[in-house]
Amino acid sequence: MRTFFGLFAIFLLSGCSMAPDKPQKINGVSFVSSRDTINATHIDPVVNIHANYASIMPFGFVRSVDHHEINYNRQRQWYGERRDGVRQYIKSLKARGIKIMLKPQLWVGGVFTGQIKMNDEAAWEQFENSYSSYILEYAALAEEVKADIFCIGTELESFIDHRPDYWKRLITDIKKVYKGKLTYAANWNEYDRTPFWNELDYVGIDAYFPVSDLKTPKLEDCKLGWLKHKDTIHAFSKKHNKPILFTEYGYRSVDFAGKQPWRSDRDMDQVNFEAQNNTTQALLETFWDEEWFVGGFVWKWFHNHERSGGENDSQFTPQNKPTEAILKEWYSKY
């Protein structure tokens, strides 16, 4: 009995000195579709950085911002963008313990999707019917494969501004076929006027907020640049009583990475790893410890890890760059 109480006292004392475990976050990667099937070789690097979620993105293609038909699940598309490929990707990732956000999204001939706007009522109705078919097909697939989160759209601000009633009906229809968690990927300057957050589980934000105008910002420059954005995001979370999810986040390994983080111009090609490191580290330090923040999906992650990113790459991926180690260290804490 004396031994038991001695061990119990040691347990209490050691427990009192230990910090409470940090809650698990969504440590996500935006997993880019390819022409091929995927296997453990492609998934090992995801597991190795302690990611626990992957965003799978079957694209639908629109000819122009005023064209009313969405082309999707076509044989001409890459395997990973089609229904059969999406199912194979999800099955393979889940087998390795990676949870899934299914995030169908549109591509409009190199033009920002937020500019989609039809010219008359008939065109709007045709486009809405096409979008509903697209989204509901993947919502049904999300239910079939038990995806953990379903994202109902990505950066469609003009579509939402002009047709809010349609979106409320769409969400009702989605809930009839998919029973998991729902979000929408609002652009960083759109989320505060998106009208249907109360119908979803997470406030989803593609977090390309400007944080520094400097060519190579220091970590503290970037953290200072986040202050006003963070306060506004937190207040919005409290207002709607919804947690915040960064449906996309990330920075290019390029000069001025924190100035306009959404830019993907090919003429921005001056490689700058320090800028990517500091902007990424600042975002992780600013948000990952907050209770009202559930995590996010880094943009973006390619299946062929050994050939992705690297020392000459100025694009978003952290693969085979110093930022990958930062991401791995941070994700390992949660």
Coordinates of C-alpha atoms in Angstrom, one line a residue:
M1 CA 0.0 0.0 0.0
R2 CA 2.9 2.3 0.9
T3 CA 4.4 1.7 -2.5
F4 CA 1.1 2.4 -4.3
F5 CA 0.7 5.8 -2.6
G6 CA 4.3 6.6 -3.3
L7 CA 3.8 5.9 -7.0
F8 CA 0.5 7.9 -7.0
A9 CA 2.2 10.9 -5.4
I10 CA 5.0 10.8 -8.0
F11 CA 2.3 10.6 -10.8
L12 CA 0.5 13.6 -9.3
L13 CA 3.6 15.7 -9.0
S14 CA 4.9 14.9 -12.5
G15 CA 1.4 15.6 -13.9
C16 CA 1.3 19.0 -12.3
S17 CA 4.6 19.9 -13.8
M18 CA 3.7 18.8 -17.3
A19 CA 2.2 21.2 -19.8
P20 CA -1.2 20.1 -21.1
D21 CA -1.2 18.3 -24.5
K22 CA -1.8 20.6 -27.5
P23 CA -5.0 19.9 -29.4
Q24 CA -4.5 18.2 -32.7
K25 CA -4.8 20.5 -35.7
I26 CA -5.5 20.0 -39.3
N27 CA -2.0 19.7 -40.6
G28 CA -2.9 19.6 -44.3
V29 CA -1.3 19.6 -47.8
S30 CA -3.1 20.6 -51.0
F31 CA -2.4 17.3 -52.9
V32 CA -2.1 18.1 -56.6
S33 CA -3.7 15.8 -59.1
S34 CA -1.5 14.0 -61.7
R35 CA -1.8 11.8 -64.7
D36 CA -1.1 8.7 -62.7
T37 CA -2.3 6.6 -59.8
I38 CA -0.6 7.1 -56.5
N39 CA 0.9 4.6 -54.1
A40 CA 2.9 4.5 -50.8
T41 CA 5.9 6.0 -52.5
H42 CA 4.0 9.1 -53.2
I43 CA 2.3 9.3 -49.8
D44 CA 5.4 8.6 -47.6
P45 CA 6.7 12.2 -48.0
V46 CA 3.3 13.5 -46.8
V47 CA 3.5 11.2 -43.7
N48 CA 7.1 12.2 -43.1
I49 CA 6.2 15.9 -42.6
H50 CA 3.5 14.8 -40.0
A51 CA 0.6 15.9 -42.2
N52 CA -2.6 14.3 -41.2
Y53 CA -5.0 15.8 -43.9
A54 CA -4.9 16.1 -47.7
S55 CA -7.0 18.3 -49.8
I56 CA -8.1 16.5 -53.0
M57 CA -9.1 18.9 -55.8
P58 CA -11.0 17.6 -58.8
F59 CA -11.2 20.5 -61.2
G60 CA -14.1 21.6 -63.3
F61 CA -13.2 23.8 -66.3
V62 CA -15.1 26.8 -67.6
R63 CA -14.4 28.4 -71.0
S64 CA -14.8 32.0 -69.8
V65 CA -16.2 34.0 -66.9
D66 CA -19.6 34.3 -68.6
H67 CA -19.8 30.8 -70.0
H68 CA -22.6 28.7 -68.4
E69 CA -21.3 25.2 -68.7
I70 CA -18.7 23.4 -66.5
N71 CA -16.7 20.5 -68.0
Y72 CA -15.6 17.9 -65.5
N73 CA -14.9 14.2 -65.0
R74 CA -13.9 14.0 -68.7
Q75 CA -11.5 11.3 -70.0
R76 CA -9.3 14.1 -71.4
Q77 CA -8.6 15.3 -67.8
W78 CA -5.7 14.0 -65.8
Y79 CA -6.6 10.8 -63.9
G80 CA -6.4 12.5 -60.5
E81 CA -9.0 15.1 -61.5
R82 CA -11.6 12.5 -62.6
R83 CA -14.0 10.7 -60.3
D84 CA -12.2 7.3 -60.5
G85 CA -8.9 9.0 -59.8
V86 CA -10.3 11.0 -56.9
R87 CA -11.5 7.7 -55.4
Q88 CA -8.2 6.0 -55.8
Y89 CA -6.3 9.0 -54.3
I90 CA -8.6 9.1 -51.3
K91 CA -8.5 5.4 -50.7
S92 CA -4.6 5.3 -50.9
L93 CA -4.2 8.3 -48.6
K94 CA -6.7 7.0 -46.0
A95 CA -4.9 3.7 -45.9
R96 CA -1.9 5.6 -44.5
G97 CA -4.0 7.4 -41.9
I98 CA -4.4 10.7 -43.9
K99 CA -7.8 12.3 -43.5
I100 CA -9.4 14.0 -46.5
M101 CA -11.0 17.3 -47.5
L102 CA -12.6 16.9 -50.9
K103 CA -12.4 20.3 -52.6
P104 CA -13.8 20.5 -56.1
Q105 CA -12.9 23.8 -57.7
L106 CA -13.2 25.6 -61.0
W107 CA -10.6 26.8 -63.4
V108 CA -11.5 29.6 -65.8
G109 CA -9.0 29.8 -68.6
G110 CA -6.3 31.6 -66.5
V111 CA -8.8 34.2 -65.2
F112 CA -9.6 34.6 -61.5
T113 CA -12.7 32.5 -60.6
G114 CA -14.0 35.3 -58.4
Q115 CA -14.9 37.2 -61.6
I116 CA -17.5 34.6 -62.8
K117 CA -20.6 36.5 -63.7
M118 CA -23.4 35.6 -66.2
N119 CA -25.0 38.2 -68.5
D120 CA -28.7 37.4 -67.9
E121 CA -31.0 35.4 -65.8
A122 CA -31.2 32.5 -68.2
A123 CA -27.4 32.1 -68.3
W124 CA -27.3 32.3 -64.5
E125 CA -29.8 29.5 -64.2
Q126 CA -27.9 27.3 -66.7
F127 CA -24.6 27.9 -64.9
E128 CA -26.2 27.1 -61.5
N129 CA -27.6 23.9 -62.9
S130 CA -24.2 22.9 -64.2
Y131 CA -22.5 23.9 -60.9
S132 CA -25.1 21.9 -58.9
S133 CA -24.5 18.8 -61.0
Y134 CA -20.7 19.2 -60.5
I135 CA -20.8 19.8 -56.8
L136 CA -23.5 17.3 -55.9
E137 CA -21.7 14.5 -57.8
Y138 CA -18.6 15.1 -55.7
A139 CA -20.7 15.5 -52.5
A140 CA -22.1 12.1 -53.1
L141 CA -18.6 10.7 -53.7
A142 CA -17.4 12.4 -50.5
E143 CA -20.2 10.5 -48.6
E144 CA -19.3 7.3 -50.4
V145 CA -15.6 7.5 -49.4
K146 CA -16.3 9.1 -46.0
A147 CA -14.3 12.2 -46.6
D148 CA -13.9 14.1 -43.4
I149 CA -14.6 17.6 -44.9
F150 CA -16.3 18.7 -48.1
C151 CA -15.6 22.1 -49.5
I152 CA -18.5 23.5 -51.5
G153 CA -16.6 26.0 -53.6
T154 CA -13.4 28.0 -54.0
E155 CA -13.0 31.8 -54.4
L156 CA -16.3 32.4 -56.2
E157 CA -17.1 35.8 -54.7
S158 CA -19.0 37.4 -57.7
F159 CA -21.1 34.2 -58.1
I160 CA -22.0 34.4 -54.4
D161 CA -22.5 38.2 -54.3
H162 CA -25.0 38.0 -57.2
R163 CA -26.8 34.7 -56.4
P164 CA -26.9 34.2 -52.5
D165 CA -30.3 32.5 -52.6
Y166 CA -28.9 29.8 -54.9
W167 CA -26.1 29.0 -52.5
K168 CA -28.5 28.5 -49.6
R169 CA -30.5 26.1 -51.7
L170 CA -27.3 24.3 -52.8
I171 CA -26.1 23.8 -49.2
T172 CA -29.5 22.3 -48.4
D173 CA -29.1 19.9 -51.3
I174 CA -25.5 19.0 -50.3
K175 CA -26.6 18.1 -46.8
K176 CA -29.1 15.6 -48.3
V177 CA -26.3 13.5 -49.8
Y178 CA -23.2 14.3 -47.6
K179 CA -23.3 14.0 -43.8
G180 CA -19.8 15.2 -42.9
K181 CA -18.3 18.6 -42.1
L182 CA -18.7 21.4 -44.6
T183 CA -16.8 24.5 -45.5
Y184 CA -16.3 27.0 -48.3
A185 CA -12.8 28.3 -49.4
A186 CA -13.3 32.1 -49.4
N187 CA -10.6 34.3 -50.8
W188 CA -8.8 36.3 -48.1
N189 CA -10.6 39.5 -49.1
E190 CA -14.0 37.8 -49.5
Y191 CA -14.8 35.8 -46.3
D192 CA -16.2 38.7 -44.3
R193 CA -19.1 39.1 -46.7
T194 CA -19.8 35.5 -47.5
P195 CA -23.5 35.1 -46.4
F196 CA -23.8 31.4 -45.4
W197 CA -21.2 30.7 -42.8
N198 CA -23.9 29.8 -40.2
E199 CA -24.9 26.8 -42.5
L200 CA -21.3 25.4 -42.5
D201 CA -19.0 23.9 -39.9
Y202 CA -15.8 26.0 -40.6
V203 CA -15.1 29.4 -41.9
G204 CA -12.8 28.5 -44.7
I205 CA -10.2 31.1 -45.9
D206 CA -7.6 31.0 -48.6
A207 CA -5.2 32.9 -46.5
Y208 CA -3.2 35.0 -49.0
F209 CA -3.2 38.1 -46.8
P210 CA -0.5 40.7 -47.5
V211 CA 1.9 40.8 -44.6
S212 CA 5.0 42.7 -45.7
D213 CA 6.2 44.9 -48.6
L214 CA 9.8 44.0 -48.1
K215 CA 11.9 42.1 -50.6
T216 CA 13.1 39.7 -47.9
P217 CA 11.0 40.3 -44.8
K218 CA 12.3 39.1 -41.5
L219 CA 10.2 36.9 -39.2
E220 CA 9.2 39.8 -37.0
D221 CA 8.1 41.9 -40.0
C222 CA 5.7 39.2 -41.1
K223 CA 4.3 38.6 -37.6
L224 CA 3.7 42.3 -37.2
G225 CA 2.0 42.3 -40.6
W226 CA -0.4 39.6 -39.3
L227 CA -1.6 41.6 -36.3
K228 CA -4.5 43.5 -37.9
H229 CA -5.6 40.5 -40.0
K230 CA -5.5 38.2 -37.0
D231 CA -7.6 40.4 -34.8
T232 CA -10.2 40.8 -37.6
I233 CA -10.3 37.0 -38.3
H234 CA -10.6 36.2 -34.5
A235 CA -13.5 38.7 -34.2
F236 CA -15.2 37.1 -37.2
S237 CA -14.8 33.7 -35.7
K238 CA -16.4 34.8 -32.4
K239 CA -19.2 36.6 -34.3
H240 CA -20.3 33.5 -36.1
N241 CA -19.2 31.0 -33.4
K242 CA -17.3 29.0 -36.0
P243 CA -13.7 27.9 -36.0
I244 CA -11.3 29.2 -38.7
L245 CA -9.8 26.8 -41.3
F246 CA -7.2 28.0 -43.8
T247 CA -8.4 26.0 -46.8
E248 CA -5.2 27.2 -48.5
Y249 CA -2.1 29.0 -47.2
G250 CA 1.4 29.3 -48.4
Y251 CA 4.0 31.5 -50.0
R252 CA 6.3 31.4 -53.0
S253 CA 10.0 31.1 -52.6
V254 CA 10.5 34.4 -54.3
D255 CA 11.3 38.0 -53.7
F256 CA 8.5 40.0 -52.0
A257 CA 6.7 36.8 -51.0
G258 CA 4.6 38.5 -48.4
K259 CA 3.5 41.5 -50.5
Q260 CA 0.9 39.9 -52.7
P261 CA 1.0 36.2 -51.8
W262 CA -1.7 35.3 -54.3
R263 CA 0.4 36.2 -57.3
S264 CA 1.6 33.4 -59.5
D265 CA 3.1 35.4 -62.4
R266 CA 5.8 33.5 -64.2
D267 CA 8.1 36.6 -64.5
M268 CA 8.5 36.5 -60.7
D269 CA 11.3 34.0 -60.8
Q270 CA 14.0 35.3 -58.5
V271 CA 14.4 32.5 -55.9
N272 CA 14.3 33.6 -52.3
F273 CA 14.1 30.9 -49.7
E274 CA 14.5 33.2 -46.8
A275 CA 11.4 35.1 -47.8
Q276 CA 9.4 31.9 -48.0
N277 CA 10.8 30.6 -44.7
N278 CA 9.9 33.8 -42.8
T279 CA 6.5 34.3 -44.2
T280 CA 5.6 30.6 -43.5
Q281 CA 7.0 30.6 -40.0
A282 CA 5.2 33.7 -39.1
L283 CA 1.8 32.3 -40.2
L284 CA 2.4 29.1 -38.3
E285 CA 3.5 31.0 -35.1
T286 CA 0.5 33.4 -35.4
F287 CA -2.3 30.8 -35.8
W288 CA -1.5 27.2 -34.9
D289 CA -1.6 27.8 -31.1
E290 CA -5.0 29.5 -31.2
E291 CA -8.0 27.4 -29.9
W292 CA -10.4 29.1 -32.5
F293 CA -8.1 28.0 -35.4
V294 CA -8.4 24.4 -36.5
G295 CA -5.5 24.3 -39.0
G296 CA -4.9 24.5 -42.7
F297 CA -3.7 23.1 -46.1
V298 CA -0.4 24.3 -47.4
W299 CA -0.4 25.2 -51.1
K300 CA 0.7 23.0 -52.8
W301 CA 2.1 19.4 -52.7
F302 CA 3.0 17.3 -55.7
H303 CA 2.9 13.5 -55.8
N304 CA 6.3 13.1 -57.3
H305 CA 8.2 14.5 -54.3
E306 CA 11.7 13.7 -55.5
R307 CA 11.2 15.9 -58.6
S308 CA 9.2 18.7 -57.0
G309 CA 10.4 22.1 -55.7
G310 CA 14.1 22.2 -55.1
E311 CA 16.8 24.8 -55.2
N312 CA 15.8 26.5 -58.5
D313 CA 12.0 26.5 -57.8
S314 CA 10.3 29.9 -57.2
Q315 CA 6.8 28.5 -56.9
F316 CA 4.6 27.8 -53.9
T317 CA 5.5 24.2 -53.0
P318 CA 7.7 23.8 -49.9
Q319 CA 9.0 20.5 -51.2
N320 CA 12.8 20.0 -51.1
K321 CA 13.2 23.5 -49.8
P322 CA 14.1 24.8 -46.4
T323 CA 10.5 25.6 -45.7
E324 CA 9.7 21.8 -45.8
A325 CA 11.7 21.4 -42.6
I326 CA 9.9 24.3 -41.0
L327 CA 6.5 22.7 -41.9
K328 CA 7.6 19.3 -40.6
E329 CA 8.8 20.7 -37.3
W330 CA 5.6 22.7 -36.8
Y331 CA 3.3 19.9 -37.8
S332 CA 5.1 17.5 -35.5
K333 CA 3.9 19.5 -32.5
Y334 CA 0.2 18.9 -33.3

